[in-house]
mmCIF file of C-alpha atoms in Angstrom:
data_model
loop_
_atom_site.group_PDB
_atom_site.id
_atom_site.type_symbol
_atom_site.label_atom_id
_atom_site.label_comp_id
_atom_site.label_asym_id
_atom_site.label_seq_id
_atom_site.Cartn_x
_atom_site.Cartn_y
_atom_site.Cartn_z
ATOM 1 C CA ILE A 1 -79.825 35.543 -64.782
ATOM 2 C CA GLY A 2 -79.268 38.382 -67.251
ATOM 3 C CA ASN A 3 -82.257 40.277 -65.876
ATOM 4 C CA SER A 4 -81.620 39.301 -62.260
ATOM 5 C CA ALA A 5 -80.015 42.614 -61.327
ATOM 6 C CA ARG A 6 -83.055 44.412 -62.681
ATOM 7 C CA VAL A 7 -85.412 42.049 -60.845
ATOM 8 C CA ILE A 8 -83.523 42.610 -57.582
ATOM 9 C CA SER A 9 -83.552 46.374 -58.059
ATOM 10 C CA THR A 10 -87.285 46.379 -58.816
ATOM 11 C CA LEU A 11 -88.025 44.173 -55.826
ATOM 12 C CA GLU A 12 -85.983 46.429 -53.542
ATOM 13 C CA GLU A 13 -88.078 49.390 -54.709
ATOM 14 C CA LEU A 14 -91.287 47.405 -54.218
ATOM 15 C CA LEU A 15 -90.309 46.302 -50.713
ATOM 16 C CA ASP A 16 -89.583 49.904 -49.731
ATOM 17 C CA LEU A 17 -93.219 50.810 -50.457
ATOM 18 C CA ASP A 18 -96.168 50.513 -48.096
ATOM 19 C CA ILE A 19 -97.695 47.412 -49.695
ATOM 20 C CA PRO A 20 -100.161 44.756 -48.520
ATOM 21 C CA GLN A 21 -98.660 41.969 -46.412
ATOM 22 C CA GLU A 22 -99.317 39.295 -49.054
ATOM 23 C CA MET A 23 -97.406 41.305 -51.648
ATOM 24 C CA ARG A 24 -94.536 41.915 -49.196
ATOM 25 C CA LEU A 25 -94.346 38.198 -48.493
ATOM 26 C CA TRP A 26 -94.329 37.402 -52.218
ATOM 27 C CA GLY A 27 -91.655 40.055 -52.842
ATOM 28 C CA LEU A 28 -89.422 38.747 -50.067
ATOM 29 C CA GLU A 29 -89.762 35.155 -51.264
ATOM 30 C CA LEU A 30 -88.880 36.165 -54.819
ATOM 31 C CA MET A 31 -86.012 38.355 -53.593
ATOM 32 C CA VAL A 32 -84.492 35.506 -51.568
ATOM 33 C CA LYS A 33 -84.796 33.077 -54.482
ATOM 34 C CA THR A 34 -83.342 35.523 -56.999
ATOM 35 C CA CYS A 35 -80.452 36.520 -54.742
ATOM 36 C CA ARG A 36 -79.606 32.904 -54.011
ATOM 37 C CA ASP A 37 -79.842 31.952 -57.690
ATOM 38 C CA THR A 38 -77.424 34.735 -58.619
ATOM 39 C CA GLY A 39 -74.983 33.981 -55.801
ATOM 40 C CA GLU A 40 -75.692 37.157 -53.836
ATOM 41 C CA GLN A 41 -75.668 35.281 -50.554
ATOM 42 C CA MET A 42 -75.331 38.266 -48.218
ATOM 43 C CA LYS A 43 -78.301 39.999 -49.816
ATOM 44 C CA ALA A 44 -80.211 36.701 -49.677
ATOM 45 C CA PHE A 45 -79.283 36.399 -45.999
ATOM 46 C CA THR A 46 -80.619 39.878 -45.175
ATOM 47 C CA HIS A 47 -83.898 39.274 -46.975
ATOM 48 C CA THR A 48 -84.288 35.771 -45.529
ATOM 49 C CA GLU A 49 -84.130 37.253 -42.038
ATOM 50 C CA LYS A 50 -86.840 39.728 -43.053
ATOM 51 C CA LEU A 51 -88.870 36.910 -44.619
ATOM 52 C CA ILE A 52 -88.770 34.835 -41.430
ATOM 53 C CA GLU A 53 -90.175 37.794 -39.482
ATOM 54 C CA CYS A 54 -92.912 38.465 -42.052
ATOM 55 C CA PRO A 55 -96.410 37.425 -40.910
ATOM 56 C CA GLY A 56 -97.678 34.509 -42.979
ATOM 57 C CA ALA A 57 -94.208 33.307 -43.933
ATOM 58 C CA ASN A 58 -93.309 29.642 -43.843
ATOM 59 C CA VAL A 59 -90.807 29.921 -40.995
ATOM 60 C CA LEU A 60 -89.555 26.342 -41.427
ATOM 61 C CA GLU A 61 -88.668 26.948 -45.086
ATOM 62 C CA GLY A 62 -87.183 30.328 -44.244
ATOM 63 C CA LYS A 63 -84.948 28.961 -41.516
ATOM 64 C CA CYS A 64 -83.875 26.049 -43.739
ATOM 65 C CA ALA A 65 -82.942 28.614 -46.408
ATOM 66 C CA LEU A 66 -81.061 30.593 -43.761
ATOM 67 C CA ALA A 67 -79.094 27.473 -42.796
ATOM 68 C CA ASP A 68 -78.328 26.801 -46.472
ATOM 69 C CA ILE A 69 -77.042 30.363 -46.852
ATOM 70 C CA TYR A 70 -74.865 29.966 -43.755
ATOM 71 C CA CYS A 71 -73.420 26.797 -45.315
ATOM 72 C CA SER A 72 -72.722 28.586 -48.582
ATOM 73 C CA LEU A 73 -70.858 31.234 -46.571
ATOM 74 C CA ASP A 74 -68.891 28.489 -44.738
ATOM 75 C CA ASN A 75 -70.457 29.424 -41.422
ATOM 76 C CA LEU A 76 -71.210 25.839 -40.447
ATOM 77 C CA GLU A 77 -71.546 26.627 -36.745
ATOM 78 C CA ALA A 78 -74.379 29.080 -37.419
ATOM 79 C CA ALA A 79 -76.041 26.609 -39.797
ATOM 80 C CA GLU A 80 -75.761 23.891 -37.155
ATOM 81 C CA LYS A 81 -77.330 26.162 -34.542
ATOM 82 C CA VAL A 82 -80.321 27.003 -36.759
ATOM 83 C CA LEU A 83 -80.836 23.378 -37.762
ATOM 84 C CA THR A 84 -80.424 22.037 -34.228
ATOM 85 C CA GLU A 85 -83.118 24.432 -33.020
ATOM 86 C CA LEU A 86 -85.365 23.378 -35.899
ATOM 87 C CA SER A 87 -84.732 19.699 -35.174
ATOM 88 C CA MET A 88 -86.081 20.245 -31.659
ATOM 89 C CA GLN A 89 -89.287 21.731 -33.061
ATOM 90 C CA TYR A 90 -89.624 19.378 -36.030
ATOM 91 C CA GLU A 91 -88.179 16.148 -34.661
ATOM 92 C CA GLU A 92 -89.177 14.006 -37.625
ATOM 93 C CA ASN A 93 -88.695 16.459 -40.483
ATOM 94 C CA ILE A 94 -86.506 14.765 -43.071
ATOM 95 C CA GLU A 95 -85.427 18.056 -44.685
ATOM 96 C CA VAL A 96 -84.212 19.543 -41.413
ATOM 97 C CA LEU A 97 -82.480 16.357 -40.304
ATOM 98 C CA THR A 98 -80.742 15.675 -43.624
ATOM 99 C CA ARG A 99 -79.486 19.272 -43.691
ATOM 100 C CA LEU A 100 -78.162 18.867 -40.141
ATOM 101 C CA ALA A 101 -76.455 15.594 -41.108
ATOM 102 C CA THR A 102 -74.862 17.367 -44.079
ATOM 103 C CA VAL A 103 -73.511 20.085 -41.785
ATOM 104 C CA TYR A 104 -72.055 17.426 -39.470
ATOM 105 C CA GLU A 105 -70.490 15.720 -42.450
ATOM 106 C CA LYS A 106 -68.889 18.983 -43.634
ATOM 107 C CA GLN A 107 -67.407 19.303 -40.138
ATOM 108 C CA ASP A 108 -66.014 15.736 -40.376
ATOM 109 C CA ARG A 109 -68.461 14.623 -37.702
ATOM 110 C CA PHE A 110 -69.371 11.532 -39.682
ATOM 111 C CA SER A 111 -70.559 9.459 -36.739
ATOM 112 C CA GLU A 112 -73.119 12.116 -35.763
ATOM 113 C CA ALA A 113 -74.352 12.344 -39.359
ATOM 114 C CA ASN A 114 -74.651 8.568 -39.427
ATOM 115 C CA ASP A 115 -76.684 8.627 -36.208
ATOM 116 C CA ILE A 116 -79.148 11.045 -37.807
ATOM 117 C CA TYR A 117 -79.543 8.877 -40.907
ATOM 118 C CA ASN A 118 -80.046 5.749 -38.799
ATOM 119 C CA GLY A 119 -82.656 7.593 -36.758
ATOM 120 C CA LEU A 120 -84.405 8.701 -39.930
ATOM 121 C CA LEU A 121 -84.664 5.120 -41.175
ATOM 122 C CA VAL A 122 -86.868 4.367 -38.173
ATOM 123 C CA ILE A 123 -89.342 7.215 -38.737
ATOM 124 C CA ILE A 124 -89.497 7.950 -42.469
ATOM 125 C CA PRO A 125 -92.072 6.545 -44.859
ATOM 126 C CA SER A 126 -90.928 3.714 -47.101
ATOM 127 C CA THR A 127 -90.932 6.077 -50.085
ATOM 128 C CA GLU A 128 -87.965 7.949 -48.556
ATOM 129 C CA VAL A 129 -85.803 4.929 -47.646
ATOM 130 C CA ARG A 130 -83.950 4.889 -50.975
ATOM 131 C CA ARG A 131 -83.126 8.579 -50.605
ATOM 132 C CA VAL A 132 -81.724 8.099 -47.103
ATOM 133 C CA HIS A 133 -79.820 4.998 -48.197
ATOM 134 C CA ASN A 134 -78.224 7.072 -50.970
ATOM 135 C CA LEU A 135 -77.282 9.772 -48.461
ATOM 136 C CA MET A 136 -75.800 7.113 -46.178
ATOM 137 C CA SER A 137 -73.873 5.605 -49.067
ATOM 138 C CA ASN A 138 -72.370 8.997 -49.890
ATOM 139 C CA LEU A 139 -71.611 9.584 -46.207
ATOM 140 C CA TYR A 140 -69.695 6.311 -45.918
ATOM 141 C CA ALA A 141 -67.783 7.009 -49.118
ATOM 142 C CA ARG A 142 -66.694 10.439 -47.854
ATOM 143 C CA TRP A 143 -65.981 9.045 -44.392
ATOM 144 C CA ASN A 144 -63.707 6.416 -45.937
ATOM 145 C CA ALA A 145 -61.955 9.029 -48.064
ATOM 146 C CA SER A 146 -61.398 11.154 -44.965
ATOM 147 C CA ILE A 147 -59.890 8.217 -43.079
ATOM 148 C CA LEU A 148 -57.653 7.280 -46.000
ATOM 149 C CA ASN A 149 -56.465 10.871 -46.367
ATOM 150 C CA ARG A 150 -55.227 10.798 -42.772
ATOM 151 C CA SER A 151 -53.366 7.589 -43.732
ATOM 152 C CA LYS A 152 -52.353 6.103 -40.413
ATOM 153 C CA LEU A 153 -52.159 2.331 -40.636
ATOM 154 C CA SER A 154 -54.805 1.798 -37.943
ATOM 155 C CA ASP A 155 -57.124 4.251 -39.712
ATOM 156 C CA VAL A 156 -56.597 2.538 -43.051
ATOM 157 C CA THR A 157 -57.558 -0.782 -41.488
ATOM 158 C CA HIS A 158 -60.722 0.845 -40.099
ATOM 159 C CA SER A 159 -61.416 2.366 -43.509
ATOM 160 C CA PHE A 160 -61.281 -1.014 -45.208
ATOM 161 C CA LYS A 161 -63.812 -2.315 -42.700
ATOM 162 C CA LEU A 162 -66.122 0.544 -43.707
ATOM 163 C CA PHE A 163 -65.351 0.240 -47.414
ATOM 164 C CA SER A 164 -68.312 -2.013 -48.211
ATOM 165 C CA MET A 165 -70.787 0.264 -46.419
ATOM 166 C CA PRO A 166 -71.395 2.686 -49.321
ATOM 167 C CA ILE A 167 -72.278 -0.175 -51.635
ATOM 168 C CA GLN A 168 -74.427 -1.819 -48.978
ATOM 169 C CA PHE A 169 -76.706 1.222 -48.827
ATOM 170 C CA ASP A 170 -76.738 2.032 -52.551
ATOM 171 C CA SER A 171 -75.236 -0.425 -54.999
ATOM 172 C CA THR A 172 -75.673 2.093 -57.847
ATOM 173 C CA ASN A 173 -73.465 4.667 -56.125
ATOM 174 C CA PRO A 174 -70.239 5.029 -58.097
#
């Protein structure tokens, strides 16, 4: 990270030059990664938009990065929009769908996040089931905490009904 400012400055100079497309793509990818690693989210955002428009870029990865940046900037609505559009194009992509579920969860839309995870369990390979179960376990734990924090008696009763769900999906989840 100590040399990150220098790397960013050098990449900015490089990207201002008339360079071959492959080098521009490489420079943009490195710029986005470096900016994100150093917490320069707005600069990462600007270069991610440029990366998505760059011929040869992996648009799916770029748009997922864009959604992640929106989340880091607490712009969950924009992240949701990007991920919803991606989920229409890539209906069975676990990365897109788990990111969308995470956005729903951050918006306290636990039921919608749960629906995504349940849908994933139907389409994912068996090698990914444990991962989704862990995500579901964490979802139920946070859902329960959210219900308990609101602390109405009827909600608390509902929370206790859900209490065993995190353990059901991942018994190793503390």
